[in-house]
């Protein structure tokens, strides 16, 4: 089975950046009520604190709990890998590139002076603008064409584009949201086995290109669905395609081909694969999409 997930929650799990990394008021209510430590002799060792709720310990304790949860998930994944004949392959969408037009001429110097989170790049003749939700960087040209990068889904990409258009509209320009399209989608996945890329490139030489002096991976191109894949000996595959559906179709297309050239991983590679898979399983919780559109006028939705 092949499934598509976003990369944001996996990065949060890998870095420990989650909503549980902050102490609750209940955890902190006893900090100021600690009993005083008794006087001791010079050779005596002070006793350990009777609480783990001191501010310096909160993150450490939660990190330990987080690591323990990852270890428990790792044991489950090991059982799945040994028992499952058809393993689950998670495709992580790392970046969605989109473009649209505001159908008016833009004064880049004025946007750089009056806008927030903007940078005027004179050498490139454009302004870059960043927004936090969803995390996106927009490249703005004076012709009114705008390119957005950083989203992890097509819905996020369109929402980010509309918010960029709304920001420009607030700066006093007559903005119309036109010609929106998804330009490029970058996805990655890891096969449950290593790949013999040299014989693979030799068998599919009409579609595969392997130049080890220039790049460590095999470049494999698919015409239908249109996609370009980078296949590495570790089992990692990077897919570039015009849409998320094309990324998933490309992985479904390539899986039976590379499985013929699969090989056993080394112990170190297998441990890395299992840990990565456990982190992804651990991070797969319902993602709260911020789809609030109350600040976007109706005329920008068409």
CSV table of C-alpha atoms in Angstrom, one decimal:
chain,number,residue,atom,x,y,z
A,1,UNK,CA,0.0,0.0,0.0
A,2,UNK,CA,1.2,3.5,-0.9
A,3,UNK,CA,0.0,6.6,0.9
A,4,UNK,CA,0.8,10.3,0.7
A,5,UNK,CA,1.5,12.4,3.8
A,6,UNK,CA,2.7,15.9,4.6
A,7,UNK,CA,6.3,16.6,5.7
A,8,UNK,CA,5.4,19.1,8.4
A,9,UNK,CA,4.3,16.6,11.1
A,10,UNK,CA,7.3,14.4,10.4
A,11,UNK,CA,9.7,17.3,10.9
A,12,UNK,CA,7.9,18.2,14.1
A,13,UNK,CA,8.4,14.6,15.4
A,14,UNK,CA,12.0,14.5,14.4
A,15,UNK,CA,12.8,17.8,16.2
A,16,UNK,CA,10.5,17.3,19.2
A,17,UNK,CA,8.7,20.5,18.2
A,18,UNK,CA,5.1,19.7,19.2
A,19,UNK,CA,2.3,21.0,21.4
A,20,UNK,CA,3.4,18.8,24.2
A,21,UNK,CA,6.9,20.4,24.5
A,22,UNK,CA,5.5,23.1,26.7
A,23,UNK,CA,4.6,22.6,30.4
A,24,UNK,CA,0.9,22.9,31.4
A,25,UNK,CA,-0.2,25.1,34.3
A,26,UNK,CA,-1.0,22.0,36.4
A,27,UNK,CA,2.6,20.8,36.0
A,28,UNK,CA,4.0,24.2,37.0
A,29,UNK,CA,1.8,24.9,40.0
A,30,UNK,CA,4.1,23.3,42.6
A,31,UNK,CA,7.3,24.9,41.4
A,32,UNK,CA,7.2,27.7,44.0
A,33,UNK,CA,6.1,25.3,46.8
A,34,UNK,CA,9.2,23.1,47.0
A,35,UNK,CA,10.4,22.2,50.5
A,36,UNK,CA,13.7,23.8,51.6
A,37,UNK,CA,16.8,21.5,51.4
A,38,UNK,CA,18.2,20.6,54.8
A,39,UNK,CA,21.8,21.5,55.8
A,40,UNK,CA,24.4,18.8,55.2
A,41,UNK,CA,27.9,18.0,56.1
A,42,UNK,CA,30.9,18.6,53.9
A,43,UNK,CA,31.2,14.9,52.9
A,44,UNK,CA,27.5,14.3,52.4
A,45,UNK,CA,25.9,14.1,48.9
A,46,UNK,CA,22.8,16.2,48.5
A,47,UNK,CA,19.6,14.1,47.8
A,48,UNK,CA,17.9,14.2,44.5
A,49,UNK,CA,15.0,16.6,44.0
A,50,UNK,CA,11.7,15.0,44.8
A,51,UNK,CA,10.1,16.5,41.7
A,52,UNK,CA,10.7,16.6,38.0
A,53,UNK,CA,8.6,19.6,37.5
A,54,UNK,CA,11.3,22.3,37.8
A,55,UNK,CA,11.6,24.4,34.6
A,56,UNK,CA,15.0,23.0,33.8
A,57,UNK,CA,13.7,19.5,33.9
A,58,UNK,CA,10.4,19.8,32.1
A,59,UNK,CA,11.7,19.6,28.6
A,60,UNK,CA,14.2,16.9,29.5
A,61,UNK,CA,11.4,14.7,31.0
A,62,UNK,CA,9.1,15.3,28.0
A,63,UNK,CA,12.0,14.5,25.6
A,64,UNK,CA,12.5,11.2,27.4
A,65,UNK,CA,8.8,10.4,27.1
A,66,UNK,CA,8.9,11.4,23.5
A,67,UNK,CA,11.9,9.1,22.9
A,68,UNK,CA,10.2,6.3,24.7
A,69,UNK,CA,7.1,6.7,22.5
A,70,UNK,CA,9.4,6.5,19.4
A,71,UNK,CA,11.0,3.3,20.7
A,72,UNK,CA,7.6,1.7,21.3
A,73,UNK,CA,6.6,2.7,17.8
A,74,UNK,CA,9.9,1.3,16.5
A,75,UNK,CA,9.1,-2.1,18.0
A,76,UNK,CA,5.7,-2.1,16.3
A,77,UNK,CA,7.3,-1.2,12.9
A,78,UNK,CA,9.8,-4.0,13.3
A,79,UNK,CA,7.0,-6.5,13.7
A,80,UNK,CA,5.2,-5.1,10.7
A,81,UNK,CA,8.3,-5.3,8.5
A,82,UNK,CA,8.9,-8.9,9.5
A,83,UNK,CA,5.2,-9.9,9.1
A,84,UNK,CA,3.9,-7.8,6.2
A,85,UNK,CA,4.3,-9.2,2.7
A,86,UNK,CA,3.1,-5.9,1.2
A,87,UNK,CA,4.7,-3.1,3.2
A,88,UNK,CA,3.3,0.4,3.5
A,89,UNK,CA,5.3,3.1,1.6
A,90,UNK,CA,4.9,6.6,2.9
A,91,UNK,CA,5.3,9.4,0.3
A,92,UNK,CA,6.3,12.7,2.0
A,93,UNK,CA,5.3,15.8,0.1
A,94,UNK,CA,8.2,18.3,0.8
A,95,UNK,CA,7.4,21.2,-1.5
A,96,UNK,CA,4.6,22.4,-3.8
A,97,UNK,CA,5.4,25.2,-6.3
A,98,UNK,CA,2.6,27.3,-7.7
A,99,UNK,CA,2.2,30.4,-9.8
A,100,UNK,CA,-0.6,32.9,-10.4
A,101,UNK,CA,-1.1,36.5,-11.7
A,102,UNK,CA,-2.7,39.5,-10.1
A,103,UNK,CA,-3.4,41.1,-13.5
A,104,UNK,CA,-1.9,44.5,-12.7
A,105,UNK,CA,1.5,46.2,-12.7
A,106,UNK,CA,3.3,46.2,-9.4
A,107,UNK,CA,5.7,48.8,-8.1
A,108,UNK,CA,8.3,46.6,-6.4
A,109,UNK,CA,10.0,49.5,-4.6
A,110,UNK,CA,6.7,50.6,-3.1
A,111,UNK,CA,6.0,47.0,-2.0
A,112,UNK,CA,9.5,46.7,-0.5
A,113,UNK,CA,9.0,50.0,1.5
A,114,UNK,CA,5.4,49.5,2.7
A,115,UNK,CA,5.1,45.7,3.0
A,116,UNK,CA,5.9,43.4,5.8
A,117,UNK,CA,8.4,40.4,5.6
A,118,UNK,CA,9.6,41.5,2.2
A,119,UNK,CA,13.0,41.7,0.6
A,120,UNK,CA,13.8,43.7,-2.6
A,121,UNK,CA,16.3,41.8,-4.8
A,122,UNK,CA,17.4,44.3,-7.3
A,123,UNK,CA,19.8,41.9,-9.1
A,124,UNK,CA,16.9,39.6,-9.9
A,125,UNK,CA,14.3,42.3,-10.4
A,126,UNK,CA,11.8,40.9,-7.9
A,127,UNK,CA,10.6,41.1,-4.4
A,128,UNK,CA,10.3,38.1,-2.0
A,129,UNK,CA,7.5,38.0,0.5
A,130,UNK,CA,7.0,35.5,3.3
A,131,UNK,CA,4.0,34.4,5.3
A,132,UNK,CA,3.7,32.1,8.2
A,133,UNK,CA,0.4,30.3,7.7
A,134,UNK,CA,0.8,28.3,5.6
A,135,UNK,CA,4.6,28.7,5.5
A,136,UNK,CA,5.3,30.1,2.1
A,137,UNK,CA,7.8,32.3,0.2
A,138,UNK,CA,6.5,34.3,-2.7
A,139,UNK,CA,8.6,35.7,-5.6
A,140,UNK,CA,6.9,38.8,-7.0
A,141,UNK,CA,7.7,40.4,-10.3
A,142,UNK,CA,6.6,43.9,-11.6
A,143,UNK,CA,4.5,42.3,-14.3
A,144,UNK,CA,2.1,40.9,-11.7
A,145,UNK,CA,3.3,37.3,-11.9
A,146,UNK,CA,3.9,35.6,-8.6
A,147,UNK,CA,5.5,32.2,-7.8
A,148,UNK,CA,5.0,30.6,-4.4
A,149,UNK,CA,7.1,27.8,-2.8
A,150,UNK,CA,7.1,26.0,0.6
A,151,UNK,CA,3.6,24.5,0.8
A,152,UNK,CA,3.1,20.8,1.4
A,153,UNK,CA,-0.2,20.3,-0.3
A,154,UNK,CA,-2.1,21.7,-3.3
A,155,UNK,CA,-4.8,23.1,-1.0
A,156,UNK,CA,-2.2,24.9,1.1
A,157,UNK,CA,-0.6,26.2,-2.0
A,158,UNK,CA,-3.8,27.8,-3.3
A,159,UNK,CA,-4.7,29.2,0.1
A,160,UNK,CA,-1.2,30.7,0.4
A,161,UNK,CA,-1.5,32.3,-3.1
A,162,UNK,CA,-4.8,33.9,-2.2
A,163,UNK,CA,-3.3,35.3,1.0
A,164,UNK,CA,-0.4,36.8,-0.9
A,165,UNK,CA,-2.8,38.4,-3.3
A,166,UNK,CA,-4.8,39.8,-0.3
A,167,UNK,CA,-1.7,41.3,1.2
A,168,UNK,CA,-0.8,43.0,-2.1
A,169,UNK,CA,-4.4,44.2,-2.4
A,170,UNK,CA,-4.2,45.8,1.0
A,171,UNK,CA,-1.1,47.8,-0.3
A,172,UNK,CA,-3.5,49.6,-2.7
A,173,UNK,CA,-3.3,47.6,-5.9
A,174,UNK,CA,-6.3,46.5,-8.0
A,175,UNK,CA,-5.7,42.8,-7.6
A,176,UNK,CA,-7.5,40.0,-9.5
A,177,UNK,CA,-6.6,36.4,-8.7
A,178,UNK,CA,-5.9,34.8,-12.1
A,179,UNK,CA,-4.2,31.9,-13.8
A,180,UNK,CA,-3.4,29.9,-10.7
A,181,UNK,CA,-1.7,26.5,-11.4
A,182,UNK,CA,0.5,24.0,-9.6
A,183,UNK,CA,3.9,24.1,-11.3
A,184,UNK,CA,5.8,21.4,-9.5
A,185,UNK,CA,5.5,19.0,-6.6
A,186,UNK,CA,8.5,17.4,-4.8
A,187,UNK,CA,7.9,14.1,-3.0
A,188,UNK,CA,10.2,11.6,-1.3
A,189,UNK,CA,9.8,8.0,-0.1
A,190,UNK,CA,12.0,5.2,1.1
A,191,UNK,CA,11.7,1.6,-0.2
A,192,UNK,CA,11.8,-1.2,2.4
A,193,UNK,CA,15.0,-2.5,0.7
A,194,UNK,CA,18.2,-1.2,-0.8
A,195,UNK,CA,18.4,-1.1,-4.6
A,196,UNK,CA,21.1,-2.3,-7.1
A,197,UNK,CA,21.1,0.8,-9.2
A,198,UNK,CA,23.8,-0.3,-11.7
A,199,UNK,CA,21.9,-3.3,-13.1
A,200,UNK,CA,18.7,-1.4,-12.9
A,201,UNK,CA,20.0,1.4,-15.1
A,202,UNK,CA,21.4,-1.2,-17.5
A,203,UNK,CA,18.1,-2.9,-17.9
A,204,UNK,CA,16.1,0.3,-18.4
A,205,UNK,CA,18.7,2.3,-20.3
A,206,UNK,CA,16.0,3.7,-22.6
A,207,UNK,CA,14.5,5.6,-19.6
A,208,UNK,CA,17.2,5.6,-17.0
A,209,UNK,CA,20.4,7.6,-16.9
A,210,UNK,CA,23.2,6.8,-14.4
A,211,UNK,CA,26.4,8.9,-14.3
A,212,UNK,CA,28.1,8.0,-11.0
A,213,UNK,CA,30.8,10.6,-11.6
A,214,UNK,CA,28.2,13.4,-11.7
A,215,UNK,CA,25.4,12.1,-9.4
A,216,UNK,CA,25.0,9.2,-7.0
A,217,UNK,CA,21.5,8.4,-8.1
A,218,UNK,CA,19.8,7.0,-11.2
A,219,UNK,CA,17.5,9.5,-13.1
A,220,UNK,CA,14.4,7.7,-14.4
A,221,UNK,CA,11.8,9.6,-16.5
A,222,UNK,CA,8.2,8.5,-17.0
A,223,UNK,CA,6.0,9.9,-19.8
A,224,UNK,CA,2.6,8.9,-18.4
A,225,UNK,CA,2.2,10.0,-15.7
A,226,UNK,CA,4.7,12.7,-16.3
A,227,UNK,CA,7.4,12.5,-13.6
A,228,UNK,CA,11.1,12.4,-13.0
A,229,UNK,CA,12.6,10.2,-10.3
A,230,UNK,CA,16.0,10.1,-8.6
A,231,UNK,CA,16.7,6.6,-7.4
A,232,UNK,CA,19.4,5.9,-4.8
A,233,UNK,CA,21.1,2.7,-3.8
A,234,UNK,CA,19.9,3.2,-0.2
A,235,UNK,CA,16.3,2.8,-1.3
A,236,UNK,CA,15.4,6.5,-1.2
A,237,UNK,CA,13.5,7.9,-4.2
A,238,UNK,CA,12.8,11.5,-4.9
A,239,UNK,CA,10.0,12.4,-7.3
A,240,UNK,CA,9.4,15.6,-9.2
A,241,UNK,CA,6.0,15.8,-10.9
A,242,UNK,CA,3.3,18.4,-11.9
A,243,UNK,CA,0.8,17.2,-9.2
A,244,UNK,CA,0.5,15.1,-6.1
A,245,UNK,CA,-1.4,12.4,-8.0
A,246,UNK,CA,1.4,12.1,-10.5
A,247,UNK,CA,3.9,11.6,-7.6
A,248,UNK,CA,1.8,8.8,-6.2
A,249,UNK,CA,1.3,7.2,-9.6
A,250,UNK,CA,5.0,7.4,-10.3
A,251,UNK,CA,5.8,5.5,-7.1
A,252,UNK,CA,3.2,2.9,-7.9
A,253,UNK,CA,4.8,2.6,-11.4
A,254,UNK,CA,8.4,2.3,-10.1
A,255,UNK,CA,7.9,0.0,-7.2
A,256,UNK,CA,7.6,-3.4,-9.1
A,257,UNK,CA,10.5,-2.4,-11.3
A,258,UNK,CA,13.0,-1.6,-8.4
A,259,UNK,CA,11.7,-4.5,-6.3
A,260,UNK,CA,13.3,-6.9,-8.9
A,261,UNK,CA,16.7,-5.3,-8.0
A,262,UNK,CA,16.2,-5.1,-4.3
A,263,UNK,CA,18.9,-6.2,-1.9
A,264,UNK,CA,19.2,-6.6,1.8
A,265,UNK,CA,20.2,-3.6,3.8
A,266,UNK,CA,23.2,-3.5,6.1
A,267,UNK,CA,22.4,-3.6,9.8
A,268,UNK,CA,23.1,0.2,10.1
A,269,UNK,CA,20.9,1.0,7.1
A,270,UNK,CA,18.1,-1.2,8.4
A,271,UNK,CA,18.2,0.6,11.8
A,272,UNK,CA,18.0,4.0,10.1
A,273,UNK,CA,15.1,2.8,7.9
A,274,UNK,CA,13.2,1.4,10.9
A,275,UNK,CA,13.7,4.5,13.0
A,276,UNK,CA,12.6,6.8,10.1
A,277,UNK,CA,9.5,4.7,9.5
A,278,UNK,CA,8.7,4.7,13.2
A,279,UNK,CA,9.0,8.5,13.4
A,280,UNK,CA,6.7,8.9,10.4
A,281,UNK,CA,4.1,6.5,12.0
A,282,UNK,CA,4.4,8.4,15.3
A,283,UNK,CA,3.8,11.7,13.6
A,284,UNK,CA,0.8,10.7,11.6
A,285,UNK,CA,-2.0,12.5,13.5
A,286,UNK,CA,-4.9,14.4,12.0
A,287,UNK,CA,-3.4,17.7,10.7
A,288,UNK,CA,-5.4,20.8,11.5
A,289,UNK,CA,-5.6,22.7,8.3
A,290,UNK,CA,-5.9,26.4,8.8
A,291,UNK,CA,-8.4,27.1,6.0
A,292,UNK,CA,-9.8,30.3,7.5
A,293,UNK,CA,-10.8,32.5,4.6
A,294,UNK,CA,-12.7,35.2,6.4
A,295,UNK,CA,-10.0,37.7,5.6
A,296,UNK,CA,-10.0,36.9,1.8
A,297,UNK,CA,-12.6,38.8,-0.2
A,298,UNK,CA,-15.0,36.8,-2.4
A,299,UNK,CA,-13.6,38.3,-5.6
A,300,UNK,CA,-10.2,36.7,-5.0
A,301,UNK,CA,-11.8,33.2,-4.9
A,302,UNK,CA,-12.6,33.1,-8.6
